[in-house]
Amino acid sequence: MNVLIVEDNDDKCRHLVDFIRSEFIDISLQETFSYNSGLHAIRDASPDVVILDMSMSTFDRHAGQSGGRKRPFAGRDIFQEIKRLELDTLAIVVTQYATFGDKGNRRSLAELTAELDTDFPEHHVGTVYYHPSRSDWRAALGRLLRMVGAKPQDPRRKERS
Amino acid sequence: MSNQKRRQSPQAKRGEQAAARARLIAAKLTVRASSRATILDAMRRDPWEVHRQVFLAVSGNAAITANLFGTPFPAEFRSFSQGDAPPSGSRPVMALDHELLWSLSVLRWHVTELEPMLTWATNIDLHILADDFAKASSSLAAFHKRYGVSLWYIAKTLTLSARTQSIAATRQLTQAMIDSASSSYVAAFTLMASLRADRSVTLDVMESELERYFAIGRLEANSPRIAYHLRFMGAFDTLRHFPDELLAHNIAYGERYALIDRYYALLNTMQVLAARAQGSEPDWIRGIAHRARSIIADPGFTRLVEILTGTLEPDASDAALKIAALVEMYTIGHYGDVAKQSLLALRQAPNIFEYYELYVTAIARMDEYSNDDDFDSTPLIGDMLKLERRDTDARRSIVALRKAVMERSGTRFGASLSAFVAARSPELCSVIPLRWQALHATAATPRDALAVHPELAVPYLADLASRPFPTAVLLFQADLGLRSSDDIETLPIERKLKHQGQAAERTGQFGVAISCYRALQTAAGNRAAIARPALEAEYRCHRALGQWSHCLNIVAIQLIEGESVYFPSQASSLVESVLSSGDASLQTLLPWPIVNFRQLRTAPTGRDGHVAFAALEAVLNAHNLSRPHEFREIQHKFSLTQLIYVLRYVCIPDLLDWSLEYESQDDLDQERIAILDLLEELDPPGAEIYREERTQVTRRAVVQLGLREVDRGKIHVDTAGIRQTLGETFLQRVDRYVQLRSLPDKINEVFPAFGVNSKGVFIVTATADGGLVADDGSRMFASLHRELRNRFVSSDEHGLDTALSLEIRHGTLEGQIRGAFERAHLITRRGVPGSPYAPNQRWQEAARDEPEDARMRVDEVLSAFSQQIDGVIERVRDNWLQVRDADTKREALFDFEFSNEAIIAARDRADAAVDRETFLDAVFDDLWQRTRENLVRVQQAIRNKLGTELNQQLTSLEANVIDIVPTIAEELRQHIAMCRGELEDELAGIEAWFAVDESSAMSDYELSVLIDTAVAQVSRASGTADFAPVSEIVGSIQLQGRTFRPLATLVTIMLENVVRHAPGCAASVQAHTTGNRLQLIVANDLPSGVSMESLTDMVPVLEANARGQGTRGVVRREGGSGYSKMGKLLKYDLKRHVYDVNVAVTGDRKFAVTIAMELDELVV
């Protein structure tokens, strides 16, 4: 299974990669770091599933280059383009924010999840609240990945779940 | 007798039954005092006839009448209303028609007082509308004496106070009234009345005040009836729906109030039922209206009956006749006469809205109106006129007019004005404007035919035919399709066309209607009041026919022209219609992105630019364009105006950045510049605007480039400078070594015995033939290498350690890391090392409801966290980012210790050297290679070790704070998550510093770029986003790109000192050029805690440091070394042999540093 991680936080990205590698087999992982590079990869590589951060910059930051406009809803922005471009992609949002946007445009994670479910039912698999010092995100992400067909390392465990 | 009874009419029979029932109830009320409330509740549901008979029977019993009628004329505030319990708690609320009838029964009982009271009240309103406040005040005082207090009285008192007294006085009066009120409801309505009386209160403000004072949102969720009552009685204009159930409760709640308030609540309820937009009026309303009119001869009920039943009462009043004459004149197009006469009329009767409307509509339809004496320029008229003409700022007039409505709330004038605005603005209205205005009209006019039920319209107009506006009656008959307006000879062409269009539209002949409306637009000429509504009507017809390309075109043109009232509100629904039409070709038209773009402005909050971007993409794709500037090649295919609009407003970086076409922000900026170039060609009148934007984009891009240049150049060693400082002795040693290494291979074969033993020690072997030893070359190389290495690393003037100190360790690193935490409000600063950190106000405020002890502990945790973060930064700065010294700097990541193997390898790499220069090249290459290896270690440490440590600190902080104050958990987590994100960016930025990149991309630049970059760098590094010193640039010069980094660093150090030593103080930065001389001046106010004397004493030291007279090695240290670093930059990086540094402390507590230098070899 081809999994694309669109995530601009190295630490979080590392945790996600470690988790996926330790829990699943036959996974090919690709990482991108912004709205733009993530969308490029989705369009060009057609991953089976995308693990998507919600707040990112527009472009990759590299060699001192500015990342362009910060997008508080970069994940949702990517969903909008997936839908517009009629791409056949599933995506799981993994975010460490409980609320998004600024005054007048603020939404809780639950509200955003409901919005994604409504607006992108063909693409949105689910949303996971990530916290570096907690482990419940692993179970939630694992469950969603299994839902989209990722093969767990231990088949017996898969059966139990 | 029985036969007589059998012959009795049903009406008489009902009367007899009612009388019997009334006698029974009256008897019960008298005898069973304890269950009086229950008896009354039952009685309220009885037929209307019973009520009056009961009232008659018990009228002598004060206790019962008090129960029945409350206090119709309460003398004082404290006797007004009956406490705080909502009436719904004291009796069951009946169906709306029963509540209305009951209320009417009570009013009927008091009808003899009611009629004069209403006339009196109307006159007071008239005085207020005429700005005759003295008369209004005295009349109101007399009214108070006669009828006591009421909500109406409170409102008028506060209105008069707001007109005649200061705001403070009105507030005092409001407070006094609130203090006197015995009921919180009365207090609430008093507050709301004072808000309405304030002329600056818009509907939005009123809404926010309702939220502020009453938490109306929560109240609506928890107690919808009470919330509705508050809105109905105190903020009627904020209501959007009129459900029967809540209206019934409102009437029931109103029983506590004075008679006049109950009257207005009843009338208002009947009027909204007759005009509410949510559905047709209930069947029973006509019966109640007739009853009301039969007992109260009030214009409100008269109009209600006329509009509901389509029947007219005779009206020969002066006002009716005057209005009729004006309407007739208006119909036949005598606009000038209408304007003159209606102006006279409105001055005599400023409470009659019709005069204002006729005046405004007539003026708006005249080709020109130049008689200034006859022109009324009051703000109200001015705003009505702007709205009628749909001026570009009509949107602002709507806001002003709605304020005026609020001020006049509760009057017929206010209601009519409200309908006037609603009929011309496209927002959904809670009532049907035409009907609402007809219900509040002073007199019947033919226009009412459009407000009454369609089946009643024809007889209604027939009834009006005898009144003095025959042409107007004929015109509306034509409107109803009863005749052709062509037959009415006296009509001006625009009246004919308008009504022909309306008649055709009403009967579904949209094609005919469109022809009429187009002809009307032509006939209108420059009269926007005619042309604009005609265009709106044409648009409506195209919509009805599903002609979406016409609709798109009309809306796009109007949006471009700035029409601000009608068409902006059409954008959203038009987009929906086009999408659901399934016609993809519509989405390739240029109006499509225009309408979508505009939709963003009227869409609910939270909509992003995706729709506008997607619309633009659709057009680009349809024309095989990759980027908008490519429109240049096919510009002839489009309307020039539309193309300019799209390029100017839609093709902006914030929308284009949705596209995958662009690889970076630079790429986007370049595209915007290309678009601006095209715009300048297409739209020469706007050239100045486009040039200005291009300057801004370029400047922003250059500042970004400058920041990148500064970041990229942080790791630098001036090897050219080192070469220049090498002594001749050293260079001769190099020559000797090169010669040695160039000896034939044979010799090397003879003396191969140099090398390293197992302990890493050079093996030295004596030679046989005079002088040379086999490892002399190696020893010589090691010595030369070591000396060059020392200069490469530690030269004060040119070395790496100086660069590390100057560019990274000196404040920049600290600022960059701290910035992420400061922006999330997680750390604070302290004055000097060792002093306590400032309290964290952000979280003290968040935890304000917590006990003092808990807040103290939270602050201690946050203070300790600040210290931990500073500790981490210090360790990175003082231990990691140092040149390694095996004895004292074991953690240092810059390792320039070379083992023997490394020296041998270096020597081998230098073997190809043929002279001094190539030898030096080879050694410096080797040192750069080592530098690169060190930098990789640094990058890894930052990415892994530092990032992990800081993130762990955040995790601990979260646990520690939440443990003390769980209530702020969510807020804190949000800030910590934000900090983690920012930290990631900052660490990525820091990591990027540690790379060797000698390719300078900086082109020649202007002084403004230098100053802007330095300010941006300090803002970025200090976490002080609002750091904005006043900047001034005198003279225009172009500096060489190579000077950018040292000059930018110089100004940055000067500005960093301001942020560090005078935070929050006013500051300025100036760059002056005169002839060949450049002056850089940074000045700031001094904080109150700074001692002037101590600072003055330091001036000579600072100046000496900047002249390079400080202690050797100081430029490689941090803390108190800024001026020495400035000296280094001037002397060595910029190679200024002569320069001045002047530090000034003045008596007015200002501090200024001036650096002056010649510009030789710096400028282009």
Coordinates of N, CA and C in Angstrom, one line a residue, chain B residues 843-844 847 853-863 961 964-965 968:
Chain B
W843 N -1.6 34.0 30.9 CA -2.2 32.8 31.6 C -2.8 33.2 32.9
Q844 N -2.3 34.3 33.5 CA -2.9 34.8 34.7 C -4.3 35.2 34.4
A847 N -6.6 32.3 33.8 CA -6.9 31.6 35.0 C -7.5 32.5 36.1
D853 N -3.8 31.2 45.0 CA -2.7 30.3 45.2 C -2.4 29.5 43.9
A854 N -3.5 29.1 43.2 CA -3.3 28.3 42.0 C -2.6 29.1 40.9
R855 N -3.1 30.4 40.8 CA -2.5 31.3 39.8 C -1.0 31.5 40.1
M856 N -0.7 31.7 41.4 CA 0.7 31.9 41.7 C 1.5 30.7 41.3
R857 N 1.0 29.5 41.6 CA 1.8 28.3 41.2 C 1.9 28.1 39.7
V858 N 0.9 28.5 39.0 CA 1.0 28.4 37.5 C 2.1 29.4 37.1
D859 N 2.1 30.6 37.7 CA 3.1 31.5 37.2 C 4.5 31.0 37.6
E860 N 4.6 30.3 38.7 CA 5.9 29.8 39.1 C 6.4 28.7 38.0
V861 N 5.4 27.9 37.6 CA 5.7 26.9 36.6 C 6.2 27.5 35.3
L862 N 5.4 28.6 34.9 CA 5.8 29.3 33.6 C 7.1 30.0 33.7
S863 N 7.4 30.5 34.9 CA 8.6 31.2 35.1 C 9.8 30.2 35.0
V961 N 1.1 22.5 34.2 CA 0.1 23.6 34.4 C -1.3 23.0 34.5
I964 N -2.3 21.9 37.9 CA -2.7 22.9 38.8 C -4.0 23.5 38.5
V965 N -4.2 23.9 37.2 CA -5.4 24.5 36.7 C -6.0 23.8 35.5
I968 N -7.9 25.5 32.2 CA -7.3 26.1 31.0 C -6.7 25.1 30.1

